[in-house]
Coordinates of C-alpha atoms and ligand atoms in Angstrom, one line a residue:
M1 CA 82.1 17.6 47.9
Q2 CA 85.3 17.9 49.9
D3 CA 88.6 16.3 49.0
R4 CA 91.0 14.5 51.4
Y5 CA 92.4 17.9 52.5
G6 CA 89.0 19.5 53.3
R7 CA 88.9 21.6 50.2
E8 CA 85.5 22.2 48.7
I9 CA 85.6 21.2 45.0
D10 CA 82.8 23.0 43.2
Y11 CA 84.5 24.1 39.9
L12 CA 84.9 22.0 36.7
R13 CA 86.9 23.2 33.7
I14 CA 86.0 21.4 30.5
S15 CA 88.2 21.4 27.3
I16 CA 85.6 20.9 24.6
T17 CA 88.1 20.7 21.7
D18 CA 91.8 20.4 21.2
R19 CA 91.6 22.3 17.9
C20 CA 92.5 26.0 17.7
N21 CA 92.6 28.8 15.1
L22 CA 95.9 30.2 16.7
R23 CA 99.2 28.5 17.3
C24 CA 100.6 30.2 20.5
R25 CA 104.1 28.9 20.6
Y26 CA 103.9 27.9 24.2
C27 CA 100.8 25.8 23.6
M28 CA 100.5 24.3 20.2
P29 CA 103.0 23.8 17.3
E30 CA 101.9 24.4 13.7
D31 CA 101.9 20.7 12.7
I32 CA 100.1 19.3 15.7
E33 CA 97.7 16.4 15.0
S34 CA 94.2 16.8 16.4
F35 CA 92.3 14.1 18.0
K36 CA 89.6 12.4 15.8
M37 CA 86.1 13.6 16.4
S38 CA 85.1 10.1 17.5
E39 CA 87.7 10.2 20.3
I40 CA 86.5 13.4 21.9
L41 CA 83.5 13.7 24.1
T42 CA 80.2 14.4 22.4
F43 CA 78.0 17.2 23.8
E44 CA 75.6 14.6 25.1
E45 CA 78.4 12.9 27.0
I46 CA 79.6 16.2 28.4
I47 CA 76.1 16.9 29.6
S48 CA 75.9 13.5 31.3
I49 CA 79.1 14.1 33.1
V50 CA 78.2 17.6 34.3
T51 CA 74.8 16.4 35.4
E52 CA 76.4 13.8 37.7
A53 CA 79.2 16.2 38.8
A54 CA 76.5 18.7 39.8
K55 CA 75.0 16.1 42.1
L56 CA 78.4 15.9 43.8
G57 CA 78.5 19.6 44.4
I58 CA 80.1 21.0 41.2
K59 CA 78.4 24.4 40.8
K60 CA 80.6 26.3 38.4
I61 CA 81.7 25.4 34.9
K62 CA 84.4 26.8 32.6
I63 CA 84.2 26.1 28.9
T64 CA 87.7 26.1 27.4
G65 CA 89.9 24.2 24.9
G66 CA 91.8 24.5 22.4
E67 CA 89.7 27.3 21.2
P68 CA 86.1 26.5 22.3
L69 CA 84.5 28.7 19.7
V70 CA 85.9 26.7 16.8
R71 CA 83.7 23.7 17.9
R72 CA 80.4 23.9 16.1
G73 CA 77.5 24.3 18.6
A74 CA 79.6 25.7 21.5
C75 CA 76.9 28.2 22.3
D76 CA 74.3 25.5 22.4
L77 CA 76.4 23.6 24.8
I78 CA 76.6 26.6 27.1
R79 CA 72.9 26.9 27.0
M80 CA 72.4 23.2 27.8
I81 CA 74.9 23.3 30.7
K82 CA 73.2 26.4 32.1
R83 CA 70.0 24.3 32.5
I84 CA 71.5 21.5 34.5
P85 CA 70.1 21.5 38.0
G86 CA 72.8 22.7 40.5
I87 CA 74.9 24.6 38.0
E88 CA 75.0 28.2 39.1
Q89 CA 77.6 29.6 36.7
V90 CA 79.0 28.9 33.3
T91 CA 82.0 31.0 32.0
L92 CA 84.1 30.8 28.8
T93 CA 87.8 31.2 28.1
T94 CA 88.6 32.2 24.5
N95 CA 91.3 33.7 22.4
G96 CA 88.7 36.1 21.2
V97 CA 89.2 35.6 17.4
L98 CA 85.6 34.4 16.9
L99 CA 84.2 36.3 19.8
K100 CA 82.5 39.2 18.0
D101 CA 80.7 36.9 15.6
N102 CA 79.4 34.7 18.4
L103 CA 78.8 37.3 21.1
A104 CA 75.1 37.7 20.7
E105 CA 74.5 34.0 20.8
I106 CA 76.9 33.5 23.8
K107 CA 75.0 36.2 25.7
D108 CA 71.7 34.7 24.8
A109 CA 72.8 31.3 26.0
G110 CA 73.3 32.9 29.5
I111 CA 77.1 33.1 29.9
D112 CA 78.2 34.5 33.2
G113 CA 81.6 35.7 32.3
I114 CA 84.2 35.6 29.5
N115 CA 88.0 35.4 29.9
I116 CA 89.9 36.6 26.8
S117 CA 93.5 35.7 26.4
I118 CA 95.7 38.5 25.0
D119 CA 99.4 38.0 25.6
T120 CA 100.5 41.2 23.8
P121 CA 98.7 44.2 22.4
D122 CA 101.4 44.7 19.8
R123 CA 100.2 43.5 16.4
E124 CA 103.6 42.2 15.2
R125 CA 104.5 40.5 18.4
Y126 CA 101.0 39.0 18.5
R127 CA 101.5 37.6 15.0
S128 CA 105.0 36.3 16.0
L129 CA 103.7 34.6 19.2
T130 CA 100.4 33.1 17.8
G131 CA 101.4 32.5 14.2
R132 CA 98.4 34.4 13.0
D133 CA 97.7 38.1 12.2
E134 CA 94.5 38.2 14.3
L135 CA 95.0 40.9 16.9
D136 CA 92.6 43.3 15.3
R137 CA 89.8 40.7 15.3
V138 CA 90.6 39.9 18.9
L139 CA 90.4 43.5 20.0
E140 CA 87.1 44.0 18.1
G141 CA 85.8 41.0 20.1
L142 CA 87.1 42.5 23.4
W143 CA 85.5 46.0 22.7
A144 CA 82.2 44.4 21.8
A145 CA 82.3 42.1 24.8
L146 CA 83.1 45.1 27.1
Q147 CA 80.0 46.9 25.8
S148 CA 77.8 43.8 26.1
G149 CA 77.5 44.0 29.9
I150 CA 79.1 40.5 30.3
K151 CA 81.8 40.4 33.0
I152 CA 85.1 40.3 31.2
K153 CA 88.6 39.3 32.3
I154 CA 91.8 39.5 30.2
N155 CA 94.4 36.8 30.7
S156 CA 98.1 37.2 29.8
V157 CA 101.0 34.8 30.3
C158 CA 103.6 37.5 29.8
P159 CA 105.7 35.9 27.1
D160 CA 109.3 37.0 27.0
I161 CA 109.3 36.9 23.2
D162 CA 112.8 38.3 22.4
G163 CA 114.5 37.3 25.7
S164 CA 114.8 41.0 26.8
Q165 CA 112.4 40.7 29.8
D166 CA 110.9 44.0 28.4
L167 CA 107.8 44.9 30.4
S168 CA 106.3 47.4 28.0
D169 CA 103.5 45.0 26.9
V170 CA 102.7 44.4 30.5
F171 CA 102.1 48.1 31.2
S172 CA 100.1 48.4 28.0
M173 CA 97.9 45.5 29.1
I174 CA 97.3 47.2 32.5
G175 CA 96.2 50.2 30.4
F176 CA 93.0 48.3 29.5
A177 CA 91.9 48.5 33.1
K178 CA 92.2 52.3 33.2
D179 CA 88.9 53.2 31.5
N180 CA 87.2 49.7 31.5
P181 CA 85.7 47.7 34.3
V182 CA 87.9 44.7 33.4
D183 CA 90.2 42.4 35.4
V184 CA 93.6 42.3 33.7
R185 CA 95.2 39.1 35.0
F186 CA 98.8 37.9 34.6
I187 CA 99.2 34.1 34.7
E188 CA 102.6 32.7 35.4
M189 CA 103.7 30.3 32.7
M190 CA 103.5 26.7 33.9
P191 CA 105.9 23.9 32.8
I192 CA 103.2 21.9 31.1
G193 CA 103.3 20.9 27.4
F194 CA 105.3 23.4 25.2
G195 CA 105.2 25.9 28.1
K196 CA 108.1 23.9 29.6
D197 CA 110.6 25.3 27.0
F198 CA 109.1 28.7 26.6
R199 CA 110.5 31.9 28.1
A200 CA 108.1 34.0 30.0
I201 CA 108.4 36.7 32.6
G202 CA 108.2 35.2 36.1
H203 CA 106.1 36.9 38.8
D204 CA 109.2 37.3 40.9
I205 CA 110.2 40.0 38.4
L206 CA 106.7 41.1 37.2
I207 CA 105.0 41.9 40.5
P208 CA 107.8 44.1 42.0
A209 CA 108.1 46.0 38.7
I210 CA 104.4 46.7 38.7
R211 CA 104.5 47.8 42.3
E212 CA 107.3 50.1 41.5
R213 CA 105.4 51.7 38.6
Y214 CA 102.1 51.9 40.7
P215 CA 103.2 52.4 44.3
D216 CA 99.6 53.4 45.3
M217 CA 98.3 50.0 44.2
T218 CA 96.4 48.3 47.0
K219 CA 95.2 44.8 47.5
D220 CA 91.5 44.2 46.6
N221 CA 90.0 41.6 49.0
E222 CA 86.7 41.4 47.2
S223 CA 86.0 38.1 45.4
H224 CA 86.4 38.3 41.6
G225 CA 85.5 34.7 40.7
N226 CA 86.5 31.1 41.0
G227 CA 90.2 31.1 40.8
P228 CA 93.4 31.7 42.8
A229 CA 94.1 35.2 41.4
V230 CA 95.2 37.9 43.9
Y231 CA 93.8 41.3 42.8
Y232 CA 94.9 44.8 43.2
R233 CA 93.4 48.2 42.6
I234 CA 95.2 51.2 41.1
P235 CA 93.6 54.6 42.2
G236 CA 91.6 56.1 39.4
Y237 CA 91.4 52.8 37.4
K238 CA 87.9 51.3 36.7
G239 CA 89.3 47.8 36.4
S240 CA 91.8 45.8 38.5
V241 CA 95.0 43.9 38.1
G242 CA 95.3 40.3 39.1
F243 CA 98.1 37.7 39.5
I244 CA 97.8 34.0 39.2
S245 CA 101.3 33.0 40.4
A246 CA 101.4 29.3 39.9
I247 CA 105.2 29.2 40.4
H248 CA 106.0 32.0 42.8
G249 CA 102.8 31.9 44.8
V250 CA 101.4 28.7 46.4
F251 CA 97.7 28.7 46.1
C252 CA 97.0 24.9 46.2
Q253 CA 95.5 25.1 49.7
S254 CA 92.5 26.8 48.3
C255 CA 92.2 24.7 45.1
N256 CA 88.6 24.2 44.2
R257 CA 88.7 22.5 40.8
V258 CA 89.0 19.4 38.7
R259 CA 89.4 19.3 34.9
L260 CA 87.7 17.3 32.1
T261 CA 90.0 16.9 29.1
T262 CA 88.9 16.7 25.5
L263 CA 89.3 12.9 25.6
G264 CA 87.0 12.7 28.6
Y265 CA 89.6 12.1 31.4
M266 CA 88.9 13.8 34.7
K267 CA 92.2 15.2 35.9
S268 CA 92.7 15.7 39.6
C269 CA 95.5 18.3 39.3
L270 CA 97.1 20.2 36.3
C271 CA 100.6 18.9 37.3
F272 CA 100.0 15.2 37.4
E273 CA 98.4 12.5 35.2
T274 CA 96.3 11.2 38.1
G275 CA 92.6 11.0 37.4
V276 CA 89.8 8.9 36.1
D277 CA 88.8 8.0 32.5
L278 CA 85.2 8.9 32.4
K279 CA 84.9 8.4 28.7
S280 CA 85.4 4.6 29.0
I281 CA 82.7 4.5 31.7
I282 CA 80.3 6.4 29.5
R283 CA 81.1 4.2 26.5
S284 CA 81.1 0.9 28.4
G285 CA 77.6 -0.1 27.5
L286 CA 76.2 0.0 31.0
S287 CA 72.5 0.7 31.6
E288 CA 71.6 4.4 32.1
E289 CA 71.2 4.0 35.9
D290 CA 74.5 2.0 36.3
K291 CA 76.3 4.5 34.1
K292 CA 75.2 7.4 36.2
K293 CA 76.3 5.6 39.4
A294 CA 79.7 4.7 37.8
L295 CA 80.2 8.3 36.6
R296 CA 79.5 9.6 40.1
A297 CA 82.0 7.1 41.6
G298 CA 84.6 8.1 38.9
I299 CA 84.2 11.8 39.7
E300 CA 84.4 11.1 43.4
E301 CA 87.6 9.2 42.9
A302 CA 89.1 12.0 40.8
I303 CA 88.3 14.5 43.5
L304 CA 89.7 12.2 46.3
C305 CA 92.9 11.7 44.3
K306 CA 93.7 15.4 44.4
P307 CA 97.2 15.9 45.7
A308 CA 98.0 18.4 48.5
Q309 CA 99.8 20.6 46.0
H310 CA 101.5 20.8 42.6
S311 CA 105.2 20.2 42.0
F312 CA 106.0 22.8 39.4
D313 CA 109.2 23.6 41.2
N314 CA 110.5 20.0 40.5
L315 CA 110.2 19.2 36.8
K316 CA 111.0 15.6 37.4
R317 CA 107.9 15.1 39.4
I318 CA 105.5 16.6 36.8
S319 CA 103.8 13.6 35.2
E320 CA 101.4 15.4 32.9
K321 CA 102.4 14.8 29.3
H322 CA 99.5 16.3 27.3
V323 CA 99.5 19.7 25.6
M324 CA 97.6 22.5 27.4
A325 CA 95.0 22.6 24.6
A326 CA 93.7 19.2 25.4
I327 CA 93.6 20.0 29.1
G328 CA 92.1 23.4 28.9
G329 CA 94.5 25.5 31.0
Ligands
SAM1 N1 92.1 29.1 23.4 C1 91.6 29.6 24.6 C2 92.5 30.7 25.1 O1 93.6 30.9 24.6 O2 92.0 31.5 26.0 C3 91.4 28.7 25.7 C4 92.4 27.6 26.0 S1 94.0 28.1 26.5 C5 94.8 26.6 26.8 C6 93.6 28.7 28.1 C7 94.6 29.5 28.8 O3 95.8 28.7 29.1 C8 95.2 30.7 27.9 O4 95.0 31.9 28.6 C9 96.6 30.3 27.7 O5 97.4 31.5 27.6 C10 96.9 29.5 29.0 N2 98.1 28.6 28.8 C11 98.4 27.8 27.8 N3 99.5 27.2 28.1 C12 99.9 27.6 29.4 C13 101.0 27.3 30.2 N4 101.9 26.4 29.9 N5 101.1 27.9 31.4 C14 100.1 28.8 31.8 N6 99.1 29.1 31.0 C15 99.0 28.5 29.8
SF4_2 FE1 95.0 28.2 21.0 FE2 94.5 29.1 23.5 FE3 96.5 27.4 23.0 FE4 96.7 29.8 22.0 S1 96.6 29.2 24.2 S2 97.2 27.9 20.9 S3 94.7 30.3 21.6 S4 94.4 27.0 22.8

């Protein structure tokens, strides 16, 4: 369905857990308390919401978290969502730690694409940033995924770990696109959760520096997926380089999404708390038919509440208080 600004909303991101096996400093502190299992949506509840959302025109689903692969049965959920009438595409965003172990099952479930988050290809900096020495396992997952035939994207938020604005990690990350048909995407750090106080390299610095290194880089107008990324091709590279510039690029006019948090709240925009509590509708004891109707009304309301654009340039106006792991990125 369309929102108040005529944007077609056909994409739903679902955070299926707030738990994670990493502790990226901009996302989750070591001692964070997780929600109780009874507070988070069951798979059955997620399926009910997606089924009603599909009737309103949601066609594409992203499974995210926290780390989605730490939730038992994540692959079964992918399989179940793939079977919902109207759902055309299910993709996954993962940190990659458990990817190799789960890859066969994920593929068998029918996944349409996997985004793997790797902020630095340097083992020591990775350990320092994520609190865990897991880069080797992540890279094993990445190589296995690249060989599996599944469409793969790499996401990086370009942390400025030591405050030097050193871009060597950025250029190493672009190196993955040289011999592999992979989109390497740089996501600008958003002032949400712990990201507010974390230093990262802004795209006002990053994009000109990459252009200078690769002056032959040309804009790629082909569609690469659901999101606001702008893609470029470097001559001789099998993959591409993408930018999701939440701060230095305004892309809200083509926003196509809503988000379902781990607690079952449908968020209208990443920046604001506005949305609808679908969990209380689902758990209100209504009859099946009334519940379906109320869910559709709730989803419609969340879509119609979408603001024209975010306010990441004005910290005072950001009302979102949750950590990114509960929202799903
Ligand atoms: N654990 C999975 C992962 O890391 O890919 C999925 C969840 S994670 C919240 C999804 C994405 O959000 C990751 O690529 C992460 O780097 C990104 N992210 C987290 N906090 C962010 C922030 N404040 N601004 C921009 N991206 C952020
Ligand atoms: Fe975990 Fe992903 Fe957050 Fe890192 S960004 S702590 S991997 S949920």
